[in-house]
């Protein structure tokens, strides 16, 4: 199964960003981009790729442990940018150092669980808003549009393991479907989830 760990923005933050994105979607060329859905918005912490189901219990146990070691931290969706001419994204502000440390732990947890991790790129927290399918759209106006955005702050309190179901081959315009497998509270040192951190208990 294809898995990644993530921080999910709360409903209020998603609503604000959706209002901002509605503006971006009126810009010339917007209809040629493939926009992510608000239900899918997330900040990836670590991408695991295909994980053998046998590794899942160990991965969950180690992610639970990682979550316990990190206290909750503040975050807001703010600013944005692009990856070359491929992706427009919204950025994060506030607890970026804490988020980076959590991302490192989320990677290490998987490595220790035996998940074959590819070489990790330097961590760059981003929330993908749109992908450029045709490579013909100039993404700079979209970046200019999101640059000034500064959403409400919230306290990140959970590390979430997400499964990505890829679209069926050949179905144009379909997006991956994301499913929460499990979530663990940050900084929860009372061991409440220790014996039942598996996906069936999420
Ligand atoms: P993206 O939004 O920049 O595409 C599910 O696919 C999540 O995992 C997305 O947030 C995606 O980032 C991220 N992801 C997919 N492949 C990845 C890879 N090879 N390395 C890092 N993150 C990846």
PDB file of C-alpha atoms and ligand atoms in Angstrom:
ATOM      1  CA  UNK A   1       0.000   0.000   0.000  1.00  0.00           C
ATOM      2  CA  UNK A   2       1.148   3.511  -0.833  1.00  0.00           C
ATOM      3  CA  UNK A   3       1.601   5.489   2.380  1.00  0.00           C
ATOM      4  CA  UNK A   4       2.797   8.824   3.658  1.00  0.00           C
ATOM      5  CA  UNK A   5       2.621  10.686   6.952  1.00  0.00           C
ATOM      6  CA  UNK A   6       1.176  14.151   7.148  1.00  0.00           C
ATOM      7  CA  UNK A   7      -0.172  17.092   9.087  1.00  0.00           C
ATOM      8  CA  UNK A   8      -3.770  17.878   8.201  1.00  0.00           C
ATOM      9  CA  UNK A   9      -5.037  21.473   8.503  1.00  0.00           C
ATOM     10  CA  UNK A  10      -8.248  21.924  10.496  1.00  0.00           C
ATOM     11  CA  UNK A  11     -11.534  22.849   8.858  1.00  0.00           C
ATOM     12  CA  UNK A  12     -11.226  26.586   9.576  1.00  0.00           C
ATOM     13  CA  UNK A  13      -7.808  26.816   7.942  1.00  0.00           C
ATOM     14  CA  UNK A  14      -9.050  24.791   4.976  1.00  0.00           C
ATOM     15  CA  UNK A  15     -12.054  27.085   4.565  1.00  0.00           C
ATOM     16  CA  UNK A  16      -9.844  30.190   4.487  1.00  0.00           C
ATOM     17  CA  UNK A  17      -7.478  28.665   1.985  1.00  0.00           C
ATOM     18  CA  UNK A  18     -10.401  27.521  -0.162  1.00  0.00           C
ATOM     19  CA  UNK A  19     -11.598  31.133  -0.392  1.00  0.00           C
ATOM     20  CA  UNK A  20      -8.106  32.186  -1.492  1.00  0.00           C
ATOM     21  CA  UNK A  21      -7.858  29.367  -4.016  1.00  0.00           C
ATOM     22  CA  UNK A  22     -11.261  30.289  -5.463  1.00  0.00           C
ATOM     23  CA  UNK A  23      -9.610  33.584  -6.458  1.00  0.00           C
ATOM     24  CA  UNK A  24      -6.639  31.824  -8.018  1.00  0.00           C
ATOM     25  CA  UNK A  25      -8.982  29.674 -10.053  1.00  0.00           C
ATOM     26  CA  UNK A  26     -10.308  32.736 -11.866  1.00  0.00           C
ATOM     27  CA  UNK A  27      -6.847  33.576 -13.266  1.00  0.00           C
ATOM     28  CA  UNK A  28      -6.098  32.955 -16.957  1.00  0.00           C
ATOM     29  CA  UNK A  29      -4.975  29.384 -17.534  1.00  0.00           C
ATOM     30  CA  UNK A  30      -6.467  28.104 -14.254  1.00  0.00           C
ATOM     31  CA  UNK A  31      -8.758  25.719 -16.075  1.00  0.00           C
ATOM     32  CA  UNK A  32      -5.740  24.002 -17.640  1.00  0.00           C
ATOM     33  CA  UNK A  33      -4.257  23.195 -14.226  1.00  0.00           C
ATOM     34  CA  UNK A  34      -5.251  20.142 -12.209  1.00  0.00           C
ATOM     35  CA  UNK A  35      -6.400  21.459  -8.830  1.00  0.00           C
ATOM     36  CA  UNK A  36      -6.265  19.401  -5.666  1.00  0.00           C
ATOM     37  CA  UNK A  37      -9.492  19.050  -3.697  1.00  0.00           C
ATOM     38  CA  UNK A  38      -9.811  20.686  -0.294  1.00  0.00           C
ATOM     39  CA  UNK A  39     -10.579  17.333   1.326  1.00  0.00           C
ATOM     40  CA  UNK A  40      -7.089  16.234   0.225  1.00  0.00           C
ATOM     41  CA  UNK A  41      -5.119  19.213   1.500  1.00  0.00           C
ATOM     42  CA  UNK A  42      -2.214  18.204   3.707  1.00  0.00           C
ATOM     43  CA  UNK A  43       1.424  18.865   4.508  1.00  0.00           C
ATOM     44  CA  UNK A  44       3.391  15.692   3.853  1.00  0.00           C
ATOM     45  CA  UNK A  45       5.876  14.911   6.617  1.00  0.00           C
ATOM     46  CA  UNK A  46       7.467  11.846   5.029  1.00  0.00           C
ATOM     47  CA  UNK A  47       6.634   9.905   1.887  1.00  0.00           C
ATOM     48  CA  UNK A  48       6.931   6.128   2.232  1.00  0.00           C
ATOM     49  CA  UNK A  49       5.811   4.887  -1.184  1.00  0.00           C
ATOM     50  CA  UNK A  50       4.750   1.268  -1.433  1.00  0.00           C
ATOM     51  CA  UNK A  51       4.851  -0.365   2.001  1.00  0.00           C
ATOM     52  CA  UNK A  52       4.359  -4.088   2.479  1.00  0.00           C
ATOM     53  CA  UNK A  53       1.309  -4.621   4.728  1.00  0.00           C
ATOM     54  CA  UNK A  54       3.432  -6.826   6.991  1.00  0.00           C
ATOM     55  CA  UNK A  55       5.429  -3.754   7.989  1.00  0.00           C
ATOM     56  CA  UNK A  56       2.355  -1.756   8.991  1.00  0.00           C
ATOM     57  CA  UNK A  57       2.138  -2.741  12.698  1.00  0.00           C
ATOM     58  CA  UNK A  58       5.801  -1.888  13.277  1.00  0.00           C
ATOM     59  CA  UNK A  59       5.473   1.344  11.316  1.00  0.00           C
ATOM     60  CA  UNK A  60       2.418   2.335  13.380  1.00  0.00           C
ATOM     61  CA  UNK A  61       4.188   1.519  16.629  1.00  0.00           C
ATOM     62  CA  UNK A  62       7.194   3.619  15.687  1.00  0.00           C
ATOM     63  CA  UNK A  63       5.097   6.527  14.430  1.00  0.00           C
ATOM     64  CA  UNK A  64       3.129   6.465  17.694  1.00  0.00           C
ATOM     65  CA  UNK A  65       6.410   6.650  19.566  1.00  0.00           C
ATOM     66  CA  UNK A  66       7.660   9.489  17.342  1.00  0.00           C
ATOM     67  CA  UNK A  67       4.434  11.435  17.926  1.00  0.00           C
ATOM     68  CA  UNK A  68       4.804  11.077  21.695  1.00  0.00           C
ATOM     69  CA  UNK A  69       8.282  12.595  21.582  1.00  0.00           C
ATOM     70  CA  UNK A  70       7.175  15.824  19.875  1.00  0.00           C
ATOM     71  CA  UNK A  71       5.076  18.461  21.624  1.00  0.00           C
ATOM     72  CA  UNK A  72       2.234  20.172  19.759  1.00  0.00           C
ATOM     73  CA  UNK A  73       3.344  23.280  17.837  1.00  0.00           C
ATOM     74  CA  UNK A  74       1.718  26.288  16.171  1.00  0.00           C
ATOM     75  CA  UNK A  75       1.313  26.504  12.412  1.00  0.00           C
ATOM     76  CA  UNK A  76      -0.494  28.526   9.793  1.00  0.00           C
ATOM     77  CA  UNK A  77      -0.826  28.194   6.059  1.00  0.00           C
ATOM     78  CA  UNK A  78       1.013  31.180   4.644  1.00  0.00           C
ATOM     79  CA  UNK A  79       2.570  32.276   1.397  1.00  0.00           C
ATOM     80  CA  UNK A  80       3.289  29.909  -1.409  1.00  0.00           C
ATOM     81  CA  UNK A  81       5.469  29.115  -4.333  1.00  0.00           C
ATOM     82  CA  UNK A  82       6.001  26.734  -7.224  1.00  0.00           C
ATOM     83  CA  UNK A  83       8.181  23.804  -8.104  1.00  0.00           C
ATOM     84  CA  UNK A  84       9.500  24.910 -11.487  1.00  0.00           C
ATOM     85  CA  UNK A  85       6.596  24.910 -13.936  1.00  0.00           C
ATOM     86  CA  UNK A  86       4.964  21.824 -12.419  1.00  0.00           C
ATOM     87  CA  UNK A  87       3.328  22.620  -9.074  1.00  0.00           C
ATOM     88  CA  UNK A  88       1.780  25.556  -7.234  1.00  0.00           C
ATOM     89  CA  UNK A  89       1.791  25.190  -3.485  1.00  0.00           C
ATOM     90  CA  UNK A  90       0.860  26.978  -0.276  1.00  0.00           C
ATOM     91  CA  UNK A  91       3.503  27.292   2.411  1.00  0.00           C
ATOM     92  CA  UNK A  92       3.650  26.979   6.189  1.00  0.00           C
ATOM     93  CA  UNK A  93       4.702  29.464   8.828  1.00  0.00           C
ATOM     94  CA  UNK A  94       5.063  29.416  12.587  1.00  0.00           C
ATOM     95  CA  UNK A  95       6.370  26.088  13.736  1.00  0.00           C
ATOM     96  CA  UNK A  96       8.570  25.224  10.773  1.00  0.00           C
ATOM     97  CA  UNK A  97      11.528  24.038  12.877  1.00  0.00           C
ATOM     98  CA  UNK A  98       9.213  21.824  14.950  1.00  0.00           C
ATOM     99  CA  UNK A  99       7.593  20.549  11.754  1.00  0.00           C
ATOM    100  CA  UNK A 100      11.040  19.749  10.316  1.00  0.00           C
ATOM    101  CA  UNK A 101      11.941  17.754  13.424  1.00  0.00           C
ATOM    102  CA  UNK A 102       8.646  15.871  13.288  1.00  0.00           C
ATOM    103  CA  UNK A 103       9.268  15.140   9.592  1.00  0.00           C
ATOM    104  CA  UNK A 104      12.738  13.771  10.400  1.00  0.00           C
ATOM    105  CA  UNK A 105      11.236  11.503  13.062  1.00  0.00           C
ATOM    106  CA  UNK A 106       8.492  10.372  10.686  1.00  0.00           C
ATOM    107  CA  UNK A 107      11.183   9.343   8.177  1.00  0.00           C
ATOM    108  CA  UNK A 108      13.356   7.673  10.802  1.00  0.00           C
ATOM    109  CA  UNK A 109      10.367   5.743  12.168  1.00  0.00           C
ATOM    110  CA  UNK A 110       9.788   4.188   8.766  1.00  0.00           C
ATOM    111  CA  UNK A 111      13.434   3.379   8.178  1.00  0.00           C
ATOM    112  CA  UNK A 112      13.585   1.616  11.544  1.00  0.00           C
ATOM    113  CA  UNK A 113      10.416  -0.269  10.726  1.00  0.00           C
ATOM    114  CA  UNK A 114      12.153  -1.632   7.640  1.00  0.00           C
ATOM    115  CA  UNK A 115      10.438   0.524   5.022  1.00  0.00           C
ATOM    116  CA  UNK A 116      12.893   0.955   2.158  1.00  0.00           C
ATOM    117  CA  UNK A 117      13.137   4.730   2.064  1.00  0.00           C
ATOM    118  CA  UNK A 118      14.507   6.445  -0.998  1.00  0.00           C
ATOM    119  CA  UNK A 119      16.934   9.275  -0.462  1.00  0.00           C
ATOM    120  CA  UNK A 120      14.981  12.085   1.148  1.00  0.00           C
ATOM    121  CA  UNK A 121      14.949  15.547  -0.344  1.00  0.00           C
ATOM    122  CA  UNK A 122      15.565  18.423   2.086  1.00  0.00           C
ATOM    123  CA  UNK A 123      12.291  18.944   3.898  1.00  0.00           C
ATOM    124  CA  UNK A 124      10.208  21.705   2.299  1.00  0.00           C
ATOM    125  CA  UNK A 125       6.749  21.885   3.890  1.00  0.00           C
ATOM    126  CA  UNK A 126       4.194  22.581   1.199  1.00  0.00           C
ATOM    127  CA  UNK A 127       0.546  21.980   0.472  1.00  0.00           C
ATOM    128  CA  UNK A 128       0.060  21.200  -3.207  1.00  0.00           C
ATOM    129  CA  UNK A 129      -2.700  23.288  -4.720  1.00  0.00           C
ATOM    130  CA  UNK A 130      -2.387  22.653  -8.448  1.00  0.00           C
ATOM    131  CA  UNK A 131      -0.366  20.675 -10.948  1.00  0.00           C
ATOM    132  CA  UNK A 132       0.487  21.785 -14.434  1.00  0.00           C
ATOM    133  CA  UNK A 133      -0.449  18.988 -16.769  1.00  0.00           C
ATOM    134  CA  UNK A 134       0.250  20.667 -20.046  1.00  0.00           C
ATOM    135  CA  UNK A 135       3.412  22.495 -18.915  1.00  0.00           C
ATOM    136  CA  UNK A 136       2.059  25.371 -20.948  1.00  0.00           C
ATOM    137  CA  UNK A 137       0.678  27.528 -18.168  1.00  0.00           C
ATOM    138  CA  UNK A 138       2.809  30.267 -16.618  1.00  0.00           C
ATOM    139  CA  UNK A 139       2.569  29.572 -12.892  1.00  0.00           C
ATOM    140  CA  UNK A 140       3.993  32.906 -11.741  1.00  0.00           C
ATOM    141  CA  UNK A 141       0.649  34.738 -11.510  1.00  0.00           C
ATOM    142  CA  UNK A 142      -0.655  31.937  -9.294  1.00  0.00           C
ATOM    143  CA  UNK A 143       2.358  32.264  -7.008  1.00  0.00           C
ATOM    144  CA  UNK A 144       1.860  36.038  -6.923  1.00  0.00           C
ATOM    145  CA  UNK A 145      -1.753  35.394  -5.976  1.00  0.00           C
ATOM    146  CA  UNK A 146      -0.970  33.128  -3.024  1.00  0.00           C
ATOM    147  CA  UNK A 147       2.172  34.919  -1.790  1.00  0.00           C
ATOM    148  CA  UNK A 148       0.329  37.381   0.430  1.00  0.00           C
ATOM    149  CA  UNK A 149      -1.982  34.797   1.989  1.00  0.00           C
ATOM    150  CA  UNK A 150      -1.684  34.311   5.736  1.00  0.00           C
ATOM    151  CA  UNK A 151      -4.205  31.978   7.313  1.00  0.00           C
ATOM    152  CA  UNK A 152      -5.282  31.459  10.887  1.00  0.00           C
ATOM    153  CA  UNK A 153      -2.884  29.796  13.283  1.00  0.00           C
ATOM    154  CA  UNK A 154      -3.738  26.456  14.819  1.00  0.00           C
ATOM    155  CA  UNK A 155      -1.947  24.012  17.070  1.00  0.00           C
ATOM    156  CA  UNK A 156      -0.710  20.916  15.274  1.00  0.00           C
ATOM    157  CA  UNK A 157      -1.638  18.120  17.635  1.00  0.00           C
ATOM    158  CA  UNK A 158      -1.553  14.996  15.479  1.00  0.00           C
ATOM    159  CA  UNK A 159       0.678  12.933  13.268  1.00  0.00           C
ATOM    160  CA  UNK A 160      -1.436  11.209  10.622  1.00  0.00           C
ATOM    161  CA  UNK A 161      -0.637   8.153   8.505  1.00  0.00           C
ATOM    162  CA  UNK A 162      -2.368   8.411   5.140  1.00  0.00           C
ATOM    163  CA  UNK A 163      -2.931   5.857   2.416  1.00  0.00           C
ATOM    164  CA  UNK A 164      -2.986   7.086  -1.151  1.00  0.00           C
ATOM    165  CA  UNK A 165      -5.160   5.170  -3.616  1.00  0.00           C
ATOM    166  CA  UNK A 166      -3.901   6.041  -7.064  1.00  0.00           C
ATOM    167  CA  UNK A 167      -6.453   6.739  -9.792  1.00  0.00           C
ATOM    168  CA  UNK A 168      -7.417   3.847 -12.017  1.00  0.00           C
ATOM    169  CA  UNK A 169      -5.166   3.825 -15.072  1.00  0.00           C
ATOM    170  CA  UNK A 170      -6.464   5.682 -18.025  1.00  0.00           C
ATOM    171  CA  UNK A 171      -9.244   7.602 -16.276  1.00  0.00           C
ATOM    172  CA  UNK A 172      -8.498  11.169 -17.247  1.00  0.00           C
ATOM    173  CA  UNK A 173      -8.780  13.875 -14.607  1.00  0.00           C
ATOM    174  CA  UNK A 174      -9.037  11.497 -11.646  1.00  0.00           C
ATOM    175  CA  UNK A 175      -7.101  12.335  -8.516  1.00  0.00           C
ATOM    176  CA  UNK A 176      -5.630   9.990  -5.921  1.00  0.00           C
ATOM    177  CA  UNK A 177      -7.962   9.281  -3.016  1.00  0.00           C
ATOM    178  CA  UNK A 178      -6.505   9.723   0.448  1.00  0.00           C
ATOM    179  CA  UNK A 179      -7.566   7.648   3.414  1.00  0.00           C
ATOM    180  CA  UNK A 180      -6.488   8.191   7.025  1.00  0.00           C
ATOM    181  CA  UNK A 181      -5.046   4.922   8.300  1.00  0.00           C
ATOM    182  CA  UNK A 182      -4.199   6.069  11.826  1.00  0.00           C
ATOM    183  CA  UNK A 183      -3.475   9.231  13.798  1.00  0.00           C
ATOM    184  CA  UNK A 184      -1.503   9.783  16.984  1.00  0.00           C
ATOM    185  CA  UNK A 185      -1.589  12.784  19.284  1.00  0.00           C
ATOM    186  CA  UNK A 186       1.647  14.711  19.613  1.00  0.00           C
ATOM    187  CA  UNK A 187       3.290  14.810  23.009  1.00  0.00           C
ATOM    188  CA  UNK A 188       0.956  12.265  24.483  1.00  0.00           C
ATOM    189  CA  UNK A 189       3.224  10.690  27.040  1.00  0.00           C
ATOM    190  CA  UNK A 190       0.598   8.859  29.024  1.00  0.00           C
ATOM    191  CA  UNK A 191       0.918   5.775  26.837  1.00  0.00           C
ATOM    192  CA  UNK A 192      -2.803   5.707  26.094  1.00  0.00           C
ATOM    193  CA  UNK A 193      -2.235   4.505  22.542  1.00  0.00           C
ATOM    194  CA  UNK A 194       0.703   2.275  23.329  1.00  0.00           C
ATOM    195  CA  UNK A 195      -1.134  -1.022  23.160  1.00  0.00           C
ATOM    196  CA  UNK A 196      -3.690  -0.019  20.549  1.00  0.00           C
ATOM    197  CA  UNK A 197      -1.999   2.224  18.039  1.00  0.00           C
ATOM    198  CA  UNK A 198      -2.932   0.096  15.049  1.00  0.00           C
ATOM    199  CA  UNK A 199      -4.967   1.303  12.103  1.00  0.00           C
ATOM    200  CA  UNK A 200      -8.079  -0.525  13.231  1.00  0.00           C
ATOM    201  CA  UNK A 201      -8.232   1.726  16.276  1.00  0.00           C
ATOM    202  CA  UNK A 202      -7.993   5.060  14.530  1.00  0.00           C
TER     203      UNK A 202
HETATM  204  P1  LIG B   1       3.313  16.559  -3.617  1.00  0.00           P
HETATM  205  O1  LIG B   1       2.050  17.137  -3.054  1.00  0.00           O
HETATM  206  O2  LIG B   1       4.429  17.540  -3.676  1.00  0.00           O
HETATM  207  O3  LIG B   1       3.076  15.815  -4.903  1.00  0.00           O
HETATM  208  C1  LIG B   1       0.912  11.957  -1.594  1.00  0.00           C
HETATM  209  O4  LIG B   1       1.307  11.704  -2.879  1.00  0.00           O
HETATM  210  C2  LIG B   1       1.812  12.966  -0.935  1.00  0.00           C
HETATM  211  O5  LIG B   1       3.137  12.464  -0.928  1.00  0.00           O
HETATM  212  C3  LIG B   1       1.851  14.289  -1.631  1.00  0.00           C
HETATM  213  O6  LIG B   1       1.891  15.316  -0.669  1.00  0.00           O
HETATM  214  C4  LIG B   1       3.120  14.255  -2.427  1.00  0.00           C
HETATM  215  O7  LIG B   1       3.786  15.474  -2.550  1.00  0.00           O
HETATM  216  C5  LIG B   1       3.985  13.376  -1.587  1.00  0.00           C
HETATM  217  N1  LIG B   1       4.929  12.638  -2.426  1.00  0.00           N
HETATM  218  C6  LIG B   1       4.653  11.863  -3.483  1.00  0.00           C
HETATM  219  N2  LIG B   1       5.781  11.325  -3.994  1.00  0.00           N
HETATM  220  C7  LIG B   1       6.808  11.784  -3.248  1.00  0.00           C
HETATM  221  C8  LIG B   1       8.211  11.599  -3.263  1.00  0.00           C
HETATM  222  N3  LIG B   1       8.809  10.810  -4.150  1.00  0.00           N
HETATM  223  N4  LIG B   1       8.947  12.254  -2.329  1.00  0.00           N
HETATM  224  C9  LIG B   1       8.359  13.050  -1.428  1.00  0.00           C
HETATM  225  N5  LIG B   1       7.021  13.268  -1.359  1.00  0.00           N
HETATM  226  C10 LIG B   1       6.254  12.645  -2.255  1.00  0.00           C
END
